[in-house]
Amino acid sequence: MAEPGAGDYGRYVRGLHRTLAIYVVCVIAFVGLMIWAEQRGLSRQWIGPIFLFVSVMMYACIGIYARTTDADDYYVAGRRVPAMYNGMASASDWMSAASFISLAGGLYLQGFAGGEGQPGGLAYLLGWTGGFCLVAMLVAPHLRRLRLYTVPEYFAVRYGGVWPRRIAALAAVACSFTYVVAQIYGVGLIASRLTGVQFEVGIMLGLGGVLVCSFLGGMRAITWTQVAQYVIILLAFLIPVSWLSFKQLGSPAAPLVYGPAIERVAELETQLLSSPAELEVRAEYARRARVDEQLLADVPASLAAERTRLQQRLQDLKSQRADMAVVMAAQRELAALPRDEAQARERWTRSLHENRERARPLGGLPPHSLAFAGNPDGSPQEQEAYRISRNNFLALVFCLMVGTAGLPHLLIRYCTTPSVAEARTSVAWSLFFILLLYVSAPALAVLVKQEVMQSLVGSRFDALPTWLAQWARVDGALLSVSDVNGDGVLQFGELRLGADLIMLATPELGGLPYVVSGLVAAGGLAAALSTADGLLLTISNALVRDLYYGGHQRPSATREQRVILSKFTLLIVAMIAAFVAALKPGDILQLVASSFSLAAAAFVPAMVCGIFWTKVTRTAAVAGMLGGLGLTASYMLVNAPGVRAALGLVPGQSLWMDIQPVSAAVFGAPLGVAIIVAMTLAGRSRAA
């Protein structure tokens, strides 16, 4: 998709339309060819790598073709991206691993509104979609009018001096790095499943596709790569949803017809609540929770007793010349014992929480269509549960909406359009392309839950489909299944699916051809790569253009030198993010939501106040940014499991109003606004 240096803009747009049409036809033809090849006997071991190789090579070719060292092209794609195509690129950028891979999984696990400790999957849909309305009304046109290269540059233009820009650049790095770690985690997850390699190797395979686009061509290459990726994302999401809907409901229009599936899921949930086998599973998890409580009652003594017991058991097995596999298992169990009291306390506390959750009805999952946990007209405990659930739902919606209006990698996309009017139109196109997928996510969660309850639950363990074991080998946190009550039959409480698995496993769960599994994985890879491209570019630009050169360290450097340094900084940041992602710091949805809270507190108060209130001073803006970001980050850190265990805090002890740390900006963003308003008014009073 080449951009002309000059010429008729209408002819340029028509050429883009023709190129897009040819590309769509080629993608559909490729999928059809793969289906034909599978029917003719192409092995599954080849299908996955072919999808991975073809998709990554296609993105690499676009990146190589669009390579540039021109500053306008590298930072803002020459400001010649038409509104519709910028909307597609923004939607692809937006449909990150969180939206494509984890959103349906969040709805599956949390239902529409969640429980006391879970905000609910519908909060993500409402918050993320509503956030684009704020972008269109409050931010995008104003940023485009200033002809910026980066979002931190706005703070330098509006407030002057170096500190507003420096703080904004550091905040951009913080929220974007958290976000990009989640994307690279998704890349590794998909690449390892497609090729069968280890998770860490999968990260490096996918990372190559990220770097070729963003390193060579910057925003110019990223824009057209994201347009290409959106087509794959759309097909990969809608095909399995439509197929599963047709299988269960007789119609492929899942968003319009999945009402009966909700009713059926409610019926199945009622049956499971009274199932004797499910009650046995719950009782066993409750017993395990009591064991954890006993271990935590005296951690030093419990750890010593466990070590002695396991050592004695290993000696007995060796003296009895037991089977080598049994001896090896005992050795692994001893080696896995916590090394010290702090690690033991953290592990047993986590185990206690998990066992208590799974001892609850439906394995700890809330009823899918329940509005909120508890009952506003029930007992005091039920009223309290209702209050906590509702407050967390509303807090997360607020943070996601406000955070959307502050994400640097998203906002800078609207500086690539030819005019302010097209920037506003581009936001509308973004919403349209996003809604094509978002309206199907709730339907997918319901259809998958119905398929699990009807097709998997009740199956014998020796007859379970092989894809369960294959996904468990990729990452044990994604899927756990064990015969807890020993009856040889899978119960709903014995199966735990991670949020990051639901979408990727939908084709295998629904019995679709394996090519569709490859297509879905390619779609998830496209979603993760597209967002990772934009995030890495944002981080490198913030470090180089805003921190290094923006701080006037080397004002004489040429524009080409700045671009080259940005490229190599991007490479270093990508490697660091890959290392952190390999540590598996958390699930994708939680990491992404945390970055939205950071963006909401750091950027939006000073940005919106600066746009609509000319009296805001530099000092007030700096204080507001530091106060809001500091409070948000502190609240998240204090409530992180590792920090909480190190400080000896019990879960929930340090929560304010029972708000989960992922929604910390509900405190930080208002604080930032209050500081800005108070200091600005105080400054005007002194001047008067």
XYZ file of C-alpha atoms in Angstrom:
688
model
C 0.000 0.000 0.000
C 2.265 2.724 -1.222
C 1.673 6.361 -0.391
C 2.338 8.975 -3.057
C 4.580 11.891 -2.313
C 2.102 14.137 -4.119
C -0.853 13.824 -6.457
C -4.567 13.538 -6.462
C -5.803 12.476 -3.040
C -8.964 10.896 -4.445
C -6.934 8.721 -6.827
C -4.706 7.771 -3.909
C -7.702 6.619 -1.826
C -9.194 4.655 -4.748
C -5.860 2.896 -5.164
C -5.954 1.932 -1.498
C -9.459 0.523 -1.937
C -8.306 -1.660 -4.835
C -5.299 -2.888 -2.894
C -7.454 -3.746 0.123
C -9.971 -5.645 -2.034
C -7.188 -7.704 -3.633
C -5.713 -8.433 -0.220
C -9.068 -9.618 1.227
C -9.593 -11.942 -1.738
C -6.087 -13.363 -1.284
C -6.639 -14.009 2.448
C -9.940 -15.800 1.837
C -8.367 -17.809 -0.984
C -5.475 -18.822 1.290
C -7.858 -20.032 4.002
C -9.842 -21.971 1.399
C -6.632 -23.524 0.083
C -5.640 -24.608 3.604
C -9.059 -26.183 4.178
C -8.695 -28.073 0.912
C -5.182 -29.187 1.885
C -6.391 -30.425 5.285
C -9.124 -32.452 3.609
C -6.452 -33.965 1.330
C -4.438 -35.055 4.348
C -2.181 -32.138 5.317
C -0.944 -32.839 8.839
C -1.919 -30.605 11.759
C 1.764 -30.364 12.586
C 2.201 -28.379 9.368
C -0.958 -26.246 9.457
C 0.031 -24.244 12.525
C 3.562 -23.391 11.396
C 2.287 -22.484 7.912
C -0.182 -19.962 9.385
C 2.547 -18.543 11.619
C 5.125 -18.313 8.839
C 2.803 -16.840 6.195
C 1.303 -14.210 8.501
C 4.635 -13.076 9.974
C 6.275 -12.969 6.526
C 3.397 -10.927 5.136
C 3.758 -8.353 7.915
C 7.527 -8.372 7.403
C 7.123 -7.674 3.677
C 4.896 -4.680 4.440
C 7.433 -3.446 6.983
C 10.311 -3.789 4.530
C 8.352 -2.118 1.716
C 7.347 0.810 3.968
C 10.768 1.297 5.562
C 11.735 4.926 6.082
C 14.049 7.297 7.905
C 11.944 10.380 7.209
C 10.696 11.853 10.499
C 7.159 12.609 9.269
C 6.763 9.087 7.891
C 8.366 7.405 10.906
C 6.427 9.249 13.607
C 3.008 10.008 12.004
C 2.921 8.130 8.649
C 3.288 11.375 6.714
C -0.145 12.536 7.979
C -1.754 11.053 4.842
C -3.770 8.100 6.228
C -7.453 8.364 5.170
C -10.038 8.257 7.948
C -11.401 4.790 7.121
C -7.961 3.194 6.971
C -6.847 4.952 10.122
C -10.015 3.596 11.741
C -9.054 0.072 10.655
C -5.507 0.552 11.917
C -6.781 1.987 15.213
C -9.217 -0.917 15.616
C -6.398 -3.386 14.963
C -4.210 -1.495 17.430
C -7.091 -1.585 19.890
C -7.989 -5.255 19.369
C -4.986 -6.302 21.368
C -4.372 -9.687 22.895
C -6.701 -8.562 25.699
C -9.665 -7.926 23.396
C -9.129 -10.783 20.960
C -7.772 -13.485 23.272
C -9.020 -12.609 26.749
C -12.251 -10.602 26.505
C -14.502 -13.578 25.788
C -12.579 -15.495 28.449
C -13.233 -12.741 30.978
C -16.946 -12.922 30.184
C -16.817 -16.729 30.491
C -15.177 -16.641 33.921
C -16.808 -13.544 35.400
C -20.203 -13.483 33.717
C -21.738 -10.172 32.808
C -21.122 -8.364 36.101
C -18.751 -10.605 38.074
C -18.634 -11.040 41.824
C -17.187 -9.382 44.925
C -13.572 -9.650 43.736
C -14.230 -9.671 39.986
C -15.564 -6.603 38.174
C -17.313 -8.608 35.436
C -16.586 -9.057 31.755
C -19.212 -6.585 30.602
C -17.278 -3.773 32.293
C -14.509 -4.177 29.728
C -16.932 -3.873 26.817
C -18.666 -0.807 28.235
C -15.490 0.913 29.396
C -13.425 0.362 26.269
C -16.233 1.260 23.875
C -17.334 4.306 25.846
C -13.768 5.514 26.006
C -13.767 6.187 22.271
C -16.575 8.695 22.763
C -14.272 10.601 25.115
C -11.462 10.383 22.564
C -13.685 11.853 19.837
C -15.145 14.641 21.981
C -12.268 15.646 24.255
C -8.891 14.752 22.818
C -8.300 13.527 19.240
C -9.256 16.651 17.218
C -7.313 18.946 19.536
C -4.151 16.852 19.351
C -4.383 16.619 15.554
C -4.722 20.400 15.297
C -1.333 20.812 17.016
C 0.477 18.566 14.472
C 2.338 16.617 17.174
C 4.665 13.645 16.849
C 4.118 12.234 20.365
C 1.576 12.696 23.153
C 4.177 13.954 25.715
C 4.991 16.658 23.191
C 1.524 18.108 23.874
C 2.522 18.846 27.463
C 5.608 20.733 26.283
C 3.545 22.776 23.796
C 0.722 23.503 26.245
C 2.622 24.089 29.490
C 6.189 24.894 28.428
C 9.358 23.814 30.194
C 10.805 20.319 30.295
C 9.184 18.742 33.365
C 5.609 18.309 32.047
C 7.039 16.561 28.994
C 9.437 14.444 31.048
C 6.744 13.272 33.450
C 4.401 12.501 30.553
C 7.179 10.572 28.796
C 7.918 8.481 31.900
C 4.208 7.810 32.359
C 3.960 6.784 28.691
C 6.796 4.324 29.211
C 5.199 2.904 32.383
C 1.702 2.294 31.021
C 2.920 1.216 27.557
C 5.473 -1.227 28.963
C 2.835 -2.895 31.131
C 0.629 -3.115 28.061
C 3.328 -4.469 25.731
C 4.356 -7.210 28.171
C 0.801 -8.555 27.941
C 0.968 -8.495 24.133
C 4.289 -10.313 23.964
C 2.960 -12.875 26.438
C 0.085 -13.447 24.005
C 2.538 -13.732 21.114
C 4.479 -16.430 22.950
C 1.292 -18.251 23.901
C 0.066 -18.428 20.305
C 3.414 -19.112 18.659
C 4.145 -21.983 21.052
C 0.700 -23.499 20.396
C 1.034 -23.162 16.610
C 4.517 -24.616 16.371
C 4.809 -26.815 19.467
C 7.973 -25.048 20.650
C 8.558 -23.889 24.210
C 6.787 -20.744 25.388
C 10.013 -18.736 25.587
C 10.999 -19.752 22.050
C 7.526 -18.793 20.855
C 8.059 -15.309 22.286
C 11.226 -14.865 20.259
C 9.572 -16.150 17.064
C 6.717 -13.690 17.334
C 8.987 -10.874 18.421
C 10.714 -10.999 15.057
C 7.463 -10.029 13.354
C 7.011 -7.107 15.722
C 10.482 -5.729 15.159
C 10.533 -5.955 11.370
C 7.514 -3.663 11.079
C 8.163 -1.146 13.826
C 11.961 -1.076 13.521
C 12.145 -0.451 9.775
C 9.164 1.737 8.994
C 7.829 3.231 12.217
C 4.259 4.510 12.038
C 4.197 4.297 8.229
C 4.855 0.554 8.224
C 2.793 -0.047 11.354
C -0.281 1.657 9.877
C -0.487 -0.504 6.764
C 0.491 -3.623 8.669
C -2.342 -2.973 11.108
C -4.823 -2.540 8.246
C -3.754 -5.958 6.932
C -3.932 -7.433 10.424
C -7.456 -6.151 11.020
C -8.790 -8.221 8.113
C -7.308 -11.381 9.639
C -8.563 -10.445 13.110
C -12.110 -9.938 11.808
C -12.215 -13.260 9.941
C -10.553 -15.155 12.787
C -13.074 -13.877 15.336
C -16.312 -14.082 13.372
C -15.853 -17.483 11.670
C -15.696 -19.637 14.860
C -18.395 -17.565 16.592
C -20.735 -17.925 13.617
C -19.929 -21.632 13.265
C -20.599 -22.367 16.937
C -23.789 -20.297 16.812
C -25.023 -22.223 13.773
C -24.184 -25.537 15.464
C -26.078 -24.731 18.666
C -28.798 -22.313 17.554
C -29.233 -22.908 13.822
C -28.187 -19.372 12.842
C -24.731 -17.860 12.252
C -25.859 -14.416 13.482
C -24.633 -15.034 17.028
C -25.215 -11.517 18.493
C -28.867 -11.621 17.399
C -29.838 -15.146 18.439
C -27.840 -16.097 21.540
C -30.681 -15.269 23.977
C -31.841 -18.928 24.158
C -28.254 -19.953 24.909
C -28.261 -17.688 27.980
C -31.451 -19.399 29.180
C -29.946 -22.834 28.557
C -26.779 -21.928 30.482
C -28.948 -20.752 33.408
C -30.756 -24.121 33.376
C -27.485 -26.046 33.323
C -26.101 -23.916 36.166
C -29.183 -24.761 38.254
C -28.666 -28.470 37.596
C -24.996 -28.286 38.560
C -25.786 -26.524 41.840
C -27.694 -29.593 43.074
C -25.575 -32.307 41.440
C -24.269 -34.809 44.051
C -20.994 -35.247 42.154
C -20.438 -31.483 42.049
C -21.125 -31.292 45.792
C -18.431 -33.948 46.337
C -15.948 -31.843 44.372
C -16.794 -28.760 46.406
C -16.379 -30.700 49.645
C -12.912 -31.882 48.595
C -11.780 -28.358 47.783
C -13.161 -27.177 51.124
C -11.090 -29.904 52.833
C -7.974 -28.728 50.998
C -8.680 -25.169 52.111
C -8.808 -26.329 55.736
C -5.421 -28.018 55.283
C -4.014 -24.731 53.969
C -5.432 -22.930 56.995
C -3.647 -25.364 59.292
C -0.383 -24.849 57.421
C -0.699 -21.068 57.692
C -1.483 -21.190 61.413
C 2.235 -21.754 62.166
C 4.259 -21.362 58.979
C 7.751 -22.203 60.379
C 6.550 -25.386 62.068
C 4.410 -26.389 59.093
C 7.291 -25.898 56.654
C 9.648 -27.969 58.806
C 7.040 -30.707 59.223
C 6.337 -30.815 55.471
C 10.038 -31.045 54.666
C 10.517 -33.861 57.200
C 7.480 -35.734 55.889
C 8.576 -35.538 52.262
C 12.165 -36.512 53.086
C 10.962 -39.517 55.104
C 8.602 -40.542 52.290
C 11.426 -40.363 49.754
C 13.681 -42.486 51.962
C 10.911 -45.076 52.420
C 10.337 -45.294 48.685
C 14.045 -45.774 48.009
C 14.378 -48.411 50.754
C 11.363 -50.268 49.344
C 12.890 -50.107 45.833
C 9.730 -48.473 44.532
C 9.153 -47.787 40.864
C 11.535 -45.126 39.554
C 8.667 -42.952 38.307
C 7.203 -42.835 41.832
C 10.603 -41.972 43.311
C 11.129 -39.213 40.746
C 7.704 -37.786 41.542
C 8.558 -37.717 45.259
C 11.850 -35.969 44.486
C 10.065 -33.321 42.412
C 7.560 -32.779 45.210
C 10.383 -32.256 47.709
C 12.228 -29.917 45.344
C 9.047 -27.886 44.832
C 8.657 -27.245 48.557
C 8.984 -23.518 49.444
C 12.556 -22.521 50.228
C 11.742 -20.141 53.081
C 8.885 -18.947 55.280
C 7.969 -15.956 53.098
C 7.637 -18.121 49.991
C 5.677 -20.726 51.945
C 3.271 -18.125 53.304
C 2.703 -16.672 49.844
C 2.163 -20.074 48.202
C -0.147 -21.441 50.887
C -2.108 -18.205 51.006
C -2.606 -18.390 47.241
C -3.590 -22.063 47.511
C -6.046 -21.253 50.312
C -7.663 -18.566 48.187
C -7.904 -20.840 45.134
C -9.332 -23.767 47.096
C -11.895 -21.543 48.788
C -12.926 -20.175 45.409
C -13.315 -23.621 43.881
C -15.229 -24.835 46.922
C -17.942 -22.326 46.033
C -20.845 -23.205 43.718
C -19.948 -23.579 40.021
C -16.265 -23.799 40.838
C -16.209 -20.195 42.024
C -17.706 -18.793 38.813
C -20.649 -16.404 39.295
C -23.938 -17.273 37.564
C -23.470 -15.982 34.044
C -26.458 -13.666 33.744
C -26.463 -12.439 37.341
C -26.565 -8.631 37.499
C -24.268 -8.336 40.527
C -23.192 -10.608 43.355
C -25.343 -10.691 46.465
C -28.811 -9.222 46.824
C -29.683 -5.572 47.556
C -32.771 -6.734 49.480
C -31.211 -9.741 51.201
C -29.251 -10.305 54.397
C -26.556 -7.831 55.514
C -23.887 -10.097 54.013
C -25.720 -10.243 50.684
C -26.213 -6.482 50.665
C -22.498 -5.988 51.332
C -21.578 -8.393 48.509
C -23.913 -6.492 46.173
C -22.331 -3.157 47.124
C -18.783 -4.418 46.568
C -19.641 -6.052 43.246
C -21.444 -2.993 41.904
C -18.734 -0.582 43.042
C -15.965 -2.617 41.409
C -17.950 -2.868 38.184
C -18.511 0.885 37.999
C -14.924 1.659 39.055
C -13.486 -0.496 36.273
C -15.816 1.030 33.666
C -14.637 4.482 34.769
C -10.939 3.567 34.617
C -11.199 1.939 31.196
C -13.180 4.841 29.728
C -10.854 7.519 31.068
C -7.763 5.420 30.347
C -8.797 5.069 26.704
C -8.716 8.850 26.400
C -5.135 8.871 27.700
C -3.371 5.973 25.976
C -0.428 7.466 24.053
C -0.170 4.744 21.405
C -3.854 5.156 20.553
C -4.038 8.958 20.613
C -1.062 9.420 18.328
C -2.880 7.408 15.665
C -5.239 10.352 15.165
C -2.267 12.575 14.314
C -1.730 10.530 11.122
C -4.860 11.786 9.324
C -4.713 14.599 6.736
C -6.979 16.987 8.683
C -8.768 17.632 11.967
C -12.118 16.683 10.411
C -10.729 13.335 9.267
C -9.331 12.740 12.748
C -12.840 13.021 14.167
C -14.265 10.835 11.378
C -11.494 8.336 12.019
C -12.692 7.860 15.597
C -16.157 6.979 14.277
C -14.636 4.444 11.876
C -12.620 2.994 14.777
C -15.783 2.487 16.797
C -17.512 0.822 13.851
C -14.679 -1.639 13.216
C -14.332 -2.418 16.926
C -18.058 -2.994 17.406
C -18.053 -5.606 14.634
C -16.133 -7.802 17.053
C -17.278 -6.523 20.427
C -20.942 -7.348 19.847
C -19.931 -10.974 19.268
C -17.732 -11.413 22.375
C -20.616 -11.852 24.892
C -22.275 -14.328 22.543
C -19.048 -16.321 22.232
C -18.649 -16.562 26.019
C -22.194 -17.903 26.422
C -21.868 -20.376 23.535
C -18.560 -21.718 24.857
C -19.968 -22.144 28.359
C -22.969 -24.026 26.969
C -20.659 -26.259 24.912
C -18.492 -27.006 27.967
C -21.476 -27.830 30.173
C -23.201 -29.991 27.558
C -20.311 -31.681 25.747
C -17.368 -31.850 28.179
C -18.953 -32.123 31.616
C -20.000 -35.727 32.208
C -17.322 -37.191 29.925
C -15.029 -39.904 31.245
C -11.451 -38.830 31.855
C -10.108 -41.526 29.529
C -12.307 -40.151 26.715
C -11.506 -36.444 27.008
C -10.394 -34.708 23.785
C -6.660 -34.459 23.213
C -6.680 -30.662 22.914
C -7.132 -30.386 26.688
C -3.788 -32.073 27.342
C -2.108 -30.125 24.530
C -3.134 -26.750 25.974
C -2.204 -27.848 29.511
C 1.334 -28.535 28.257
C 1.608 -25.006 26.834
C 0.914 -23.426 30.252
C -0.568 -25.141 33.288
C -2.207 -21.884 34.365
C -4.334 -21.899 31.203
C -6.069 -25.173 31.913
C -6.294 -27.512 34.877
C -8.320 -30.694 34.992
C -8.153 -33.378 37.672
C -10.407 -36.105 39.027
C -10.915 -34.509 42.427
C -13.689 -36.812 43.667
C -12.193 -39.947 42.052
C -15.273 -41.036 40.087
C -13.537 -41.044 36.690
C -16.059 -38.543 35.292
C -15.340 -34.880 34.598
C -17.398 -32.483 36.707
C -17.682 -28.748 36.037
C -15.837 -27.927 39.261
C -12.904 -30.133 38.191
C -12.241 -28.133 35.014
C -10.614 -24.721 35.155
C -10.136 -22.759 31.929
C -8.042 -19.594 31.934
C -9.357 -16.411 30.363
C -6.523 -16.473 27.815
C -7.627 -19.897 26.533
C -11.322 -19.522 25.720
C -11.061 -17.837 22.316
C -8.031 -19.810 21.152
C -9.618 -23.162 22.051
C -13.089 -22.371 20.634
C -12.532 -24.100 17.250
C -11.344 -27.335 18.905
C -14.125 -27.154 21.483
C -16.744 -26.767 18.737
C -15.286 -29.515 16.543
C -14.270 -27.181 13.720
C -11.581 -28.084 11.149
C -8.081 -27.529 12.466
C -7.516 -24.856 9.819
C -9.947 -22.655 11.745
C -7.810 -23.177 14.851
C -4.837 -22.001 12.821
C -6.805 -18.993 11.588
C -7.887 -18.071 15.127
C -4.318 -18.351 16.354
C -3.184 -16.181 13.424
C -5.874 -13.653 14.396
C -4.696 -13.606 17.983
C -1.135 -13.220 16.767
C -2.192 -10.327 14.531
C -3.989 -8.641 17.439
C -0.992 -8.978 19.745
C 1.537 -7.942 17.089
C -0.447 -4.912 15.936
C -0.710 -3.506 19.447
C 2.870 -4.414 20.344
C 4.101 -2.509 17.275
C 2.388 0.694 18.343
C 3.385 0.329 21.979
C 7.061 -0.253 21.267
C 7.111 2.747 18.952
C 5.471 4.846 21.690
C 8.027 3.748 24.293
C 11.047 4.349 22.074
C 9.745 7.756 20.965
C 9.077 8.752 24.588
C 12.585 7.752 25.641
C 14.417 9.299 22.705
C 12.348 12.163 21.340
C 10.730 13.306 24.601
C 13.245 12.417 27.321
C 16.629 12.547 25.594
C 16.194 15.145 22.892
C 13.202 16.817 24.542
C 15.417 17.507 27.542
C 17.748 19.531 25.266
C 20.654 17.157 25.772
C 21.528 17.259 22.063
C 19.347 19.841 20.327
C 21.645 19.912 17.274
C 20.920 16.319 16.205
C 19.301 15.920 12.793
C 15.841 14.401 12.333
C 17.373 11.317 10.703
C 19.679 10.787 13.690
C 16.713 10.941 16.050
C 14.836 8.363 13.979
C 17.830 6.003 13.937
C 18.297 6.272 17.715
C 14.553 5.643 18.207
C 14.875 2.436 16.169
C 17.682 1.020 18.280
C 15.952 2.038 21.503
C 12.881 0.184 20.272
C 14.986 -2.946 19.788
C 16.346 -2.790 23.346
C 12.913 -2.188 24.873
C 11.482 -5.112 22.920
C 14.107 -7.479 24.307
C 13.470 -6.307 27.879
C 9.707 -6.717 27.441
C 10.230 -10.227 26.053
C 12.286 -11.154 29.124
C 9.567 -9.870 31.489
C 6.820 -11.621 29.491
C 8.723 -14.920 29.765
C 8.308 -14.653 33.558
C 4.495 -14.816 33.067
C 3.731 -11.943 35.485
C -0.091 -12.226 35.198
C -2.984 -12.869 32.863
C -3.381 -10.615 29.837
C -6.640 -8.937 30.834
C -5.362 -7.820 34.240
C -2.088 -6.457 32.851
C -3.862 -4.464 30.152
C -6.487 -3.080 32.537
C -3.693 -1.944 34.878
C -2.085 0.054 32.065
C -5.408 1.828 31.489
C -5.518 2.909 35.114
C -1.997 4.303 34.865
C -2.858 6.220 31.671
C -6.102 7.557 33.152
C -4.352 9.019 36.204
C -1.201 10.264 34.490
C -2.473 11.913 31.313
C -6.169 12.701 31.252
C -6.540 15.256 34.090
C -3.708 17.527 32.901
C -4.493 16.962 29.216
C -8.232 17.696 29.333
C -7.859 20.570 31.794
C -5.148 22.038 29.585
C -7.340 21.788 26.471
C -10.480 23.341 27.938
C -9.118 25.626 30.679
C -6.540 28.161 29.589
C -5.747 29.248 33.174
C -4.099 25.961 34.187
C -0.477 26.544 35.107
C 2.577 24.410 34.554
C 3.063 23.891 38.305
C -0.530 22.739 38.740
C -0.250 20.325 35.824
C 2.988 18.799 37.098
C 1.600 18.409 40.629
C -1.623 16.860 39.303
C 0.224 14.359 37.127
C 2.585 13.343 39.930
C -0.185 13.111 42.516
C -2.579 11.081 40.380
C 0.054 8.736 38.988
C 1.748 8.318 42.365
C -1.449 7.364 44.156
C -2.512 4.950 41.405
C 0.849 3.187 41.196
C 1.159 2.990 44.997
C -2.303 1.464 45.380
C -1.456 -1.183 42.767
C 1.895 -2.017 44.326
C 0.641 -2.287 47.896
C -2.074 -4.683 46.773
C 0.169 -6.806 44.526
C 0.341 -10.406 45.886
C 4.142 -10.407 46.271
C 4.283 -7.037 48.031
C 1.302 -7.938 50.197
C 2.986 -11.149 51.310
C 6.265 -9.340 52.037
C 4.432 -6.773 54.187
C 2.419 -9.459 55.961
C -0.939 -8.074 54.788
C -3.929 -10.333 54.363
C -5.881 -10.095 51.076
C -8.254 -7.130 51.134
C -6.697 -5.503 54.193
C -5.247 -2.555 52.248
C -8.176 -2.015 49.867
C -10.068 1.274 49.952
C -13.833 0.882 49.695
C -13.086 -2.721 48.591
C -11.982 -1.471 45.143
C -9.645 -3.896 43.369
C -6.148 -2.571 42.474
C -6.820 -2.862 38.738
C -9.211 0.098 39.159
C -6.767 2.248 41.140
C -7.307 5.244 38.845
C -10.750 5.726 40.357
C -8.781 7.353 43.187
C -5.799 8.694 41.236
C -7.595 10.501 38.393
C -9.954 12.549 40.647
C -6.991 13.399 42.871
C -5.116 14.707 39.843
C -8.068 16.879 38.823
C -8.499 18.180 42.380
C -4.810 19.134 42.634
C -4.849 20.913 39.263
C -8.020 22.854 40.064
C -6.914 23.765 43.598
C -3.431 24.924 42.614
C -4.698 26.874 39.602
C -7.328 28.693 41.675
C -4.810 29.320 44.446
C -2.362 30.779 41.948
C -5.002 33.093 40.516
C -5.946 34.234 44.043
C -2.349 35.127 44.827
C -1.995 36.955 41.510
C -5.129 38.967 42.270
